[in-house]
Coordinates of C-alpha atoms in Angstrom, one line a residue:
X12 CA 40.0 20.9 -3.6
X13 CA 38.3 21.9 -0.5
X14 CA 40.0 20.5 3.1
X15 CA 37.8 16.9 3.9
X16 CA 36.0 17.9 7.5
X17 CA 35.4 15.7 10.1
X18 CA 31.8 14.8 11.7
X19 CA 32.6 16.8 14.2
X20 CA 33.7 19.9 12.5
X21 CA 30.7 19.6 10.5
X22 CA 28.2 19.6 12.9
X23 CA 29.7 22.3 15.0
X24 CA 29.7 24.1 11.3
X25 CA 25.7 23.3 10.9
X26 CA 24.9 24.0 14.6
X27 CA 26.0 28.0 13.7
X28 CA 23.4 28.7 11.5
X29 CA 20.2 28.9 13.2
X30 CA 17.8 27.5 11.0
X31 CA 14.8 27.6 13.4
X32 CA 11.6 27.1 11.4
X33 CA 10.6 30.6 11.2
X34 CA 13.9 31.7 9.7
X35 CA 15.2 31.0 6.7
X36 CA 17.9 28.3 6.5
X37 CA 19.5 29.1 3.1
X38 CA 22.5 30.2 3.7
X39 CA 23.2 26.8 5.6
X40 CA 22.4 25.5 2.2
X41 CA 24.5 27.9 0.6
X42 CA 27.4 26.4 2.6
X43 CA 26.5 22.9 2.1
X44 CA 26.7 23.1 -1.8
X45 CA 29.7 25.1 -1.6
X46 CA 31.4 22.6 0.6
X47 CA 30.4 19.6 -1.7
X48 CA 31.1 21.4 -4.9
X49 CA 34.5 21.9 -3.4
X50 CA 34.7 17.8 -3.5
X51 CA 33.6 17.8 -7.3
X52 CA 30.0 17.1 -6.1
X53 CA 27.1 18.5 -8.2
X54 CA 24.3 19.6 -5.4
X55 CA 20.3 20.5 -6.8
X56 CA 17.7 23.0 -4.7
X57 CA 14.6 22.4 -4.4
X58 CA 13.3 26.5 -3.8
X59 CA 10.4 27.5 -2.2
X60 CA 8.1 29.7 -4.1
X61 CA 6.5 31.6 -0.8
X62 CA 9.0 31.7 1.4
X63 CA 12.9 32.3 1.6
X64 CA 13.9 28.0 2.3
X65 CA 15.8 26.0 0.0
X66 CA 16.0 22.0 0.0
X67 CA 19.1 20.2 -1.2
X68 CA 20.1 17.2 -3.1
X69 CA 23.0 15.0 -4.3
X70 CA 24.0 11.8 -5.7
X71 CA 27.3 10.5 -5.8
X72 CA 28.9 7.1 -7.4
X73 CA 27.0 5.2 -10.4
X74 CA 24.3 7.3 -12.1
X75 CA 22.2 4.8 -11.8
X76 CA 18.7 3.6 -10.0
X77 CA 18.5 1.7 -6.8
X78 CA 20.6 4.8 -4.7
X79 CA 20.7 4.0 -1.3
X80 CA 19.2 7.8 0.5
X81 CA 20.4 9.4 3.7
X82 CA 17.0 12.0 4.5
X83 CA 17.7 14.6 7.3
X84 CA 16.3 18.0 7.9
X85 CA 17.7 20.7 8.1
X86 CA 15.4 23.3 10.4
X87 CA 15.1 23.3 14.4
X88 CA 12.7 24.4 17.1
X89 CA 13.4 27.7 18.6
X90 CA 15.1 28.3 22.0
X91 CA 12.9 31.3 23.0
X92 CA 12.1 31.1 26.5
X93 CA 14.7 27.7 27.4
X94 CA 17.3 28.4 30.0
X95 CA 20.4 27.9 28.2
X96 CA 23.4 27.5 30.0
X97 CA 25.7 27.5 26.8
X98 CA 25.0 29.4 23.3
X99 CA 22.5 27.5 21.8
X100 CA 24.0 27.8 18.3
X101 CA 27.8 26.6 19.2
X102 CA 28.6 23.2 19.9
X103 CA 30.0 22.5 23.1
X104 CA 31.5 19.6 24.3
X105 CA 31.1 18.9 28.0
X106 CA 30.9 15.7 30.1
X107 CA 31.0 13.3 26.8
X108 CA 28.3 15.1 25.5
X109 CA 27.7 17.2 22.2
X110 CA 25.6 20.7 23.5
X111 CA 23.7 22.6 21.0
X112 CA 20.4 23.2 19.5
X113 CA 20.4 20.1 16.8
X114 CA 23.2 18.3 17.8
X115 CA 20.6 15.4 18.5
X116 CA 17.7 16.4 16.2
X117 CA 19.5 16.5 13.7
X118 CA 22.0 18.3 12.6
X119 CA 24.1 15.5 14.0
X120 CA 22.8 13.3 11.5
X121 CA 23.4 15.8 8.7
X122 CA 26.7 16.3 9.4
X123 CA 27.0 12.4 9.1
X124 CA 25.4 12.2 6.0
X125 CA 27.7 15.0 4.2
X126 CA 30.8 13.3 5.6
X127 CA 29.7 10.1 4.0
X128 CA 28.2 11.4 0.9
X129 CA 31.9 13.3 0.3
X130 CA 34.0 10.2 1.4
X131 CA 31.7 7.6 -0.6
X132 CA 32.8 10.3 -3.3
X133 CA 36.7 9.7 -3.1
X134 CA 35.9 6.0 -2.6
X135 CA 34.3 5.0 -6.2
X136 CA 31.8 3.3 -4.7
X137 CA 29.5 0.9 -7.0
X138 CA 26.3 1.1 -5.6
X139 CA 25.2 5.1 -5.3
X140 CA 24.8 7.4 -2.9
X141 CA 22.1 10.4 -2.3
X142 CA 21.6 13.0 0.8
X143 CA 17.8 14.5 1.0
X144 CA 18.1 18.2 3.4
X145 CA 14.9 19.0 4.0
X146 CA 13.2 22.3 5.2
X147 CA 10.4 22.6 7.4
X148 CA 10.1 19.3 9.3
X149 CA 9.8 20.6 12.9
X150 CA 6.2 22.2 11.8
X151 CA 4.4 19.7 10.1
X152 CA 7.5 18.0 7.6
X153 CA 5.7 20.4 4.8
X154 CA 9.6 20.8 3.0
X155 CA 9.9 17.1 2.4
X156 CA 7.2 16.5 0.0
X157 CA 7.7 18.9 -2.8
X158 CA 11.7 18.2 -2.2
X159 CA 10.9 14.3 -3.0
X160 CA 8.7 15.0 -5.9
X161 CA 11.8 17.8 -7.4
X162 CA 14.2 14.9 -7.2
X163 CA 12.7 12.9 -9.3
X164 CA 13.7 14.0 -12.5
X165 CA 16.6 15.5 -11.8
X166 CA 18.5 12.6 -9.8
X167 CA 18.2 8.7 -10.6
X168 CA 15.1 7.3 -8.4
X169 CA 16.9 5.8 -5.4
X170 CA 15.6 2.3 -3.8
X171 CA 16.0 2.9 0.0
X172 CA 16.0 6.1 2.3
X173 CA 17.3 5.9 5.6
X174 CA 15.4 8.9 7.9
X175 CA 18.5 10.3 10.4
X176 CA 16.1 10.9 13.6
X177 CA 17.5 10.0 16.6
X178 CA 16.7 6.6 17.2
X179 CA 19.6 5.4 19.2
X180 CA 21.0 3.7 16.2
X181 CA 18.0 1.2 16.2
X182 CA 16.2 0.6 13.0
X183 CA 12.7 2.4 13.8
X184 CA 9.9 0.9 11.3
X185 CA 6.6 2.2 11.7
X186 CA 5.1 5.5 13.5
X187 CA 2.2 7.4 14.1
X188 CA 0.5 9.8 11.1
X189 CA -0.1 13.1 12.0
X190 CA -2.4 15.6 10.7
X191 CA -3.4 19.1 12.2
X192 CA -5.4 21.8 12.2
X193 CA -5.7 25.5 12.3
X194 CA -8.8 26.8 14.7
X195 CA -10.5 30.2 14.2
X196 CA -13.6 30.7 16.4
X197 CA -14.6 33.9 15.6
X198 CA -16.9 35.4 18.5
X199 CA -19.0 38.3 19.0
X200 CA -17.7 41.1 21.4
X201 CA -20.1 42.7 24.1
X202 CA -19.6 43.4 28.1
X203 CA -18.8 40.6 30.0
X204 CA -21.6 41.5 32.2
X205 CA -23.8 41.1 29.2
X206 CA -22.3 37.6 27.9
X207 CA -25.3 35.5 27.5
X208 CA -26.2 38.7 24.6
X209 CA -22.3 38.0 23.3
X210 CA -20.4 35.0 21.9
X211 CA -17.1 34.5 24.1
X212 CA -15.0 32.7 21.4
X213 CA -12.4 31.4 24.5
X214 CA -15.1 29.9 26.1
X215 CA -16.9 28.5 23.0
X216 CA -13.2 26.8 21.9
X217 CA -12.7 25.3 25.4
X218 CA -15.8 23.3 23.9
X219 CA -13.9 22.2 21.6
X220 CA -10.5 21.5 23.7
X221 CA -12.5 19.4 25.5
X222 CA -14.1 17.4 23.1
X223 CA -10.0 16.6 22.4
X224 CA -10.4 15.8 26.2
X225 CA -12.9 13.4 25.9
X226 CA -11.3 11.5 23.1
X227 CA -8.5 10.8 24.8
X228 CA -9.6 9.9 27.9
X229 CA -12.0 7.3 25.6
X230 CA -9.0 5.9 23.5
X231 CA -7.0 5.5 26.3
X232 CA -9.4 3.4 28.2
X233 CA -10.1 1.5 25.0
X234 CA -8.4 -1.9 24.5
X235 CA -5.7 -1.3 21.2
X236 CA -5.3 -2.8 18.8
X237 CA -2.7 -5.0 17.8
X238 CA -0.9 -2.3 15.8
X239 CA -1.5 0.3 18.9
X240 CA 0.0 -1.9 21.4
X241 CA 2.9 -1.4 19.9
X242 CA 2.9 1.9 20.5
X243 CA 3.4 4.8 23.5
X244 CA 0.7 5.4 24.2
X245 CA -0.9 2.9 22.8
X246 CA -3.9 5.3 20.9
X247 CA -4.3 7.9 18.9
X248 CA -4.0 10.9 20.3
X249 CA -5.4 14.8 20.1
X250 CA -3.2 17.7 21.5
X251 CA -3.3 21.6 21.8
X252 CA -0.2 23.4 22.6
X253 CA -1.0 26.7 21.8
X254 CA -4.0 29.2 22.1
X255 CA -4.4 32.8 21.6
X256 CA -7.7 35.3 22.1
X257 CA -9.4 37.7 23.5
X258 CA -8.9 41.8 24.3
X259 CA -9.9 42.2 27.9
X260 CA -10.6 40.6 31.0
X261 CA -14.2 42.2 30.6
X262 CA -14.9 41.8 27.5
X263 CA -16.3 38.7 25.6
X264 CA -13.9 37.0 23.7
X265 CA -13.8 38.3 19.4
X266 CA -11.7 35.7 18.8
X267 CA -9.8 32.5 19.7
X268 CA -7.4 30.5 17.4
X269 CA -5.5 27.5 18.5
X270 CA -4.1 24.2 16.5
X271 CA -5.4 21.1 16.8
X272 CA -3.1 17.9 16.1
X273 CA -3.6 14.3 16.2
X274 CA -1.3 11.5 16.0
X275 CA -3.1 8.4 14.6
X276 CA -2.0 5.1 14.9
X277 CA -1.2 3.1 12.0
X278 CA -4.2 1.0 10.4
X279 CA -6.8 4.0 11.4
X280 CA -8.2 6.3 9.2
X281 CA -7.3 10.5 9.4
X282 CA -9.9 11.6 7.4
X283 CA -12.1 10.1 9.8
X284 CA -10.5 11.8 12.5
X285 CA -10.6 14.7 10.4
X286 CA -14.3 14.2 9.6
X287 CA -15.3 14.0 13.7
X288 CA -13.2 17.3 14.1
X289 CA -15.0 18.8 11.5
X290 CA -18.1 17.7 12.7
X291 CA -17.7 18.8 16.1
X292 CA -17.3 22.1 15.3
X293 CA -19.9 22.5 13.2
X294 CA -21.9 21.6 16.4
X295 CA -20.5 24.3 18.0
X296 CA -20.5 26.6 16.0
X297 CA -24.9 25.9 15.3
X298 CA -24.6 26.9 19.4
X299 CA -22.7 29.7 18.6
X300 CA -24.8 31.3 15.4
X301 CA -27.9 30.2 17.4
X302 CA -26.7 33.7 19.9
X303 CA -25.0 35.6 16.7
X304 CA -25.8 34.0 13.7
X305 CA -22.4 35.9 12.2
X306 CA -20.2 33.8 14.3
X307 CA -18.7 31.1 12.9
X308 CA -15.4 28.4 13.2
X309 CA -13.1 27.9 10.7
X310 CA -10.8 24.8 10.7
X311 CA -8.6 24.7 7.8
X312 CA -5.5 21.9 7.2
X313 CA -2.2 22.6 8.4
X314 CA -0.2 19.7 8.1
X315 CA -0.5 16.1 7.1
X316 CA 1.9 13.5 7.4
X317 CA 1.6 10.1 6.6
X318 CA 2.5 7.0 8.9
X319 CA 5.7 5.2 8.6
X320 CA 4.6 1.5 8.1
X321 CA 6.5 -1.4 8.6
X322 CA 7.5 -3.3 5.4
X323 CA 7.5 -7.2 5.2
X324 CA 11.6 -7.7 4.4
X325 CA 12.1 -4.0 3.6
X326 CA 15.0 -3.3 1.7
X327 CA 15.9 -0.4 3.9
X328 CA 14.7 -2.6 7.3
X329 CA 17.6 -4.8 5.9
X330 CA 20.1 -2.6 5.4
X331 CA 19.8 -1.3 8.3
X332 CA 20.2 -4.3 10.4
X333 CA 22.8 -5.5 8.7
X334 CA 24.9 -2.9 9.7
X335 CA 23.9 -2.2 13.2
X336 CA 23.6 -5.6 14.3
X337 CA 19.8 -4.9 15.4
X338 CA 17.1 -7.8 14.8
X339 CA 14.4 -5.9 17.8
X340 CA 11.2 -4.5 16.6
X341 CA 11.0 -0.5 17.1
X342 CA 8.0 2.2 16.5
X343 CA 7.8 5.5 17.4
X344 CA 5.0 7.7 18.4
X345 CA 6.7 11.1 16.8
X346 CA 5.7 11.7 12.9
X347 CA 8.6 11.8 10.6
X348 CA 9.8 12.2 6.7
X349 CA 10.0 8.4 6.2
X350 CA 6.0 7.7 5.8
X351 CA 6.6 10.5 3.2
X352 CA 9.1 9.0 1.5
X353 CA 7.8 5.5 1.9
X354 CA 4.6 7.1 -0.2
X355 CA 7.1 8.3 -3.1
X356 CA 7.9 4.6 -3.4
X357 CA 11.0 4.3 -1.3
X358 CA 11.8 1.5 0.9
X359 CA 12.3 3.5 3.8
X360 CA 13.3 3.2 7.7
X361 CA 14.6 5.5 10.6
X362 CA 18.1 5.4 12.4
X363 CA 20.3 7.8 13.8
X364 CA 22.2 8.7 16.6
X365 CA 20.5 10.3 19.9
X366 CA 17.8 10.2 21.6
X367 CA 14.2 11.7 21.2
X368 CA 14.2 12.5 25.1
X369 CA 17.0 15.0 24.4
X370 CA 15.1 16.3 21.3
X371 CA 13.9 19.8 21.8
X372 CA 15.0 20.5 25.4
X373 CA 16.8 23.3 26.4
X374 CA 20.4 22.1 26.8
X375 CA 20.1 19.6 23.8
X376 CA 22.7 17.3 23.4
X377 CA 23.5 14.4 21.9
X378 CA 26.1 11.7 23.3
X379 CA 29.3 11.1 22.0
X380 CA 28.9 7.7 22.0
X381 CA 26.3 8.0 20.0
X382 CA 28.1 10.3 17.3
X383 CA 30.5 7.9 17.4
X384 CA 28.4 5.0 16.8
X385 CA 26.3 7.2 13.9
X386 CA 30.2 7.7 12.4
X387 CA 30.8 3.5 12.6
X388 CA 27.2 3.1 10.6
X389 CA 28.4 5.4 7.9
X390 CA 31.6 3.7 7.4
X391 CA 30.0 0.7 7.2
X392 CA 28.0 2.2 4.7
X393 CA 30.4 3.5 2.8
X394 CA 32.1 -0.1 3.0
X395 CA 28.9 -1.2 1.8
X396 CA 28.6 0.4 -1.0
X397 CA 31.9 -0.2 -2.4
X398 CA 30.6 -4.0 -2.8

């Protein structure tokens, strides 16, 4: 039998393999079946048909319905570019703090979840047990969905998920939808002293961008709405991050592509959002063909994640503040797996150790307070469980 690890040694163990979204992350989930099957525990993949990522899934105690699930994801954002002052892919503990690219989102929680899921093993507990690892979370939570719908019939249909982002330990019951878009505005290329004969796609998609401007500049001066209130901000919101184009500084831009994201607030409608996107650009792109008729704009769906809404006496909700202690209201702004899971017919909530502020950053850490405290929940779990 393999040697039980702690938390810790897990993590750090996790933290090695740099699963950043463009990479494959499979031989993390190579390890992480090895490991459990070293404990007697069966693990299942979910495998991705087009690309080299694999999801992973477990149940322990009673094979029964009415599981409780512990959902993390297993990819992270890249560190290109972030002044580093450790290795981003060892964990280093400094100051009471855990260093290390997903220590906080959320390998930290992962490791968590894989100590419990082996200790509830060699407890007999009478309630079960799952773990979810996901793929593919940081751009867009594409891995979750066809993970949850592969469980299904493999695994007994838990009742409650419990969604590891770091939440402080706070039971988090509703966020924002997301759904985003990939923008090709495909110009027409002539002399820059000749533009008004050209089609500078740049400068056509900086239409666009600021249409995004406009929006939010009209939602935030909008009064919300119940529901948005309790949010930060308190609106939905439209967001570019990237943008790429052109071939010379005198030449009129070919082509520009950018993504275009929203994250709606509960209680509104994406397909409208969608729809006003869509329409917009078909506005600008009637500009555009009116120069070149060949030009066009292509917006095709990226990603498209559902809200997270609160349940009236959720099972999960429950759970969750039973074992923490914490009766405050909590929603987040930042999409996560639960909405998906909650759509699959799980009672679902978010909690796990960190914060989102620390999320992402170069030099991302997460306290070890808060490790601790994530270790406390799970043997309370476990206790739990053992009923």
């Amino acid at each position: 039998m393999t040697d039980r690890m702690t938390p810790l040694e897990l993590m750090t163990k996790l933290v090695g393999f740099p699963t950043v979204s463009r990479d494959t992350n499979i031989p993390l989930i190579d390890w992480v079946a090895d490991y459990l099957a070293g404990h007697g525990i069966e693990s299942h993949r979910y495998i991705d048909p087009e690309q080299p990522k694999h999801a992973l899934f477990a149940h322990v105690g009673p094979w029964e319905k009415g599981a409780v699930v512990l959902s993390g994801h297993t990819d992270v954002v890249p560190v290109d570019g972030q002044p580093w002052d450790t290795d981003p892919f060892e964990v280093v503990e400094r100051d009471g703090r855990y260093f290390g690219r997903g220590t906080c989102d959320m390998k930290g929680f992962d490791a968590l979840a894989i100590w419990a899921l082996v200790e509830a093993h060699h407890a007999g507990i009478r309630r079960p047990l799952q773990i979810a690892l996901s793929f593919d979370e940081e751009v867009g939570c594409t891995g979750a969905p066809p993970m949850i719908e592969a469980m299904q019939p493999v695994l007994p249909k838990g009742s409650m998920v419990i969604v590891g982002e770091p939440s402080l330990m706070k039971a988090v019951t509703g966020h924002k939808g997301g759904t985003g878009f990939n923008t090709h505005i495909k110009g027409f290329e002539v002399h820059s002293s000749l533009l008004h004969t050209g089609v500078n796609a740049i400068m056509y998609g900086a239409k666009l961008i600021d249409w995004a401007n406009d929006m939010n500049a009209a939602n935030m001066a909008a009064t919300p709405s119940d529901t948005a209130a309790m949010f930060v901000p308190p609106f939905t919101t439209c967001h570019v991050g990237m943008i790429d184009g052109g071939t010379a500084h005198n030449i009129t831009a070919k082509d520009c592509r950018f993504a275009m994201d929203f994250r709606v607030v509960p209680g509104e409608d994406k397909a409208q959002w969608e729809a006003a996107y869509r329409a917009k650009a078909a506005e600008i792109e009637a500009l555009m063909q009116a120069v070149v008729p060949e030009t066009s704009i292509e917006v095709t769906r990226r990603f498209d994640v559902p809200g997270l809404k609160p349940e009236a006496e959720g099972e999960a909700e429950t759970m969750v503040r039973m074992l923490t202690g914490d009766n405050a209201g909590h929603v987040v702004s930042y999409g996560t797996e639960a909405g998906q899971f909650q759509e699959a017919g799980y009672s679902a909530v978010i909690c796990g150790p960190g914060s989102i502020e620390q999320a992402h950053q170069p030099n991302e850490y997460i306290d070890k307070s808060e490790f601790e405290a994530g270790h406390a929940f799970m043997r309370r779990l476990i206790e739990r469980l053992q009923g």
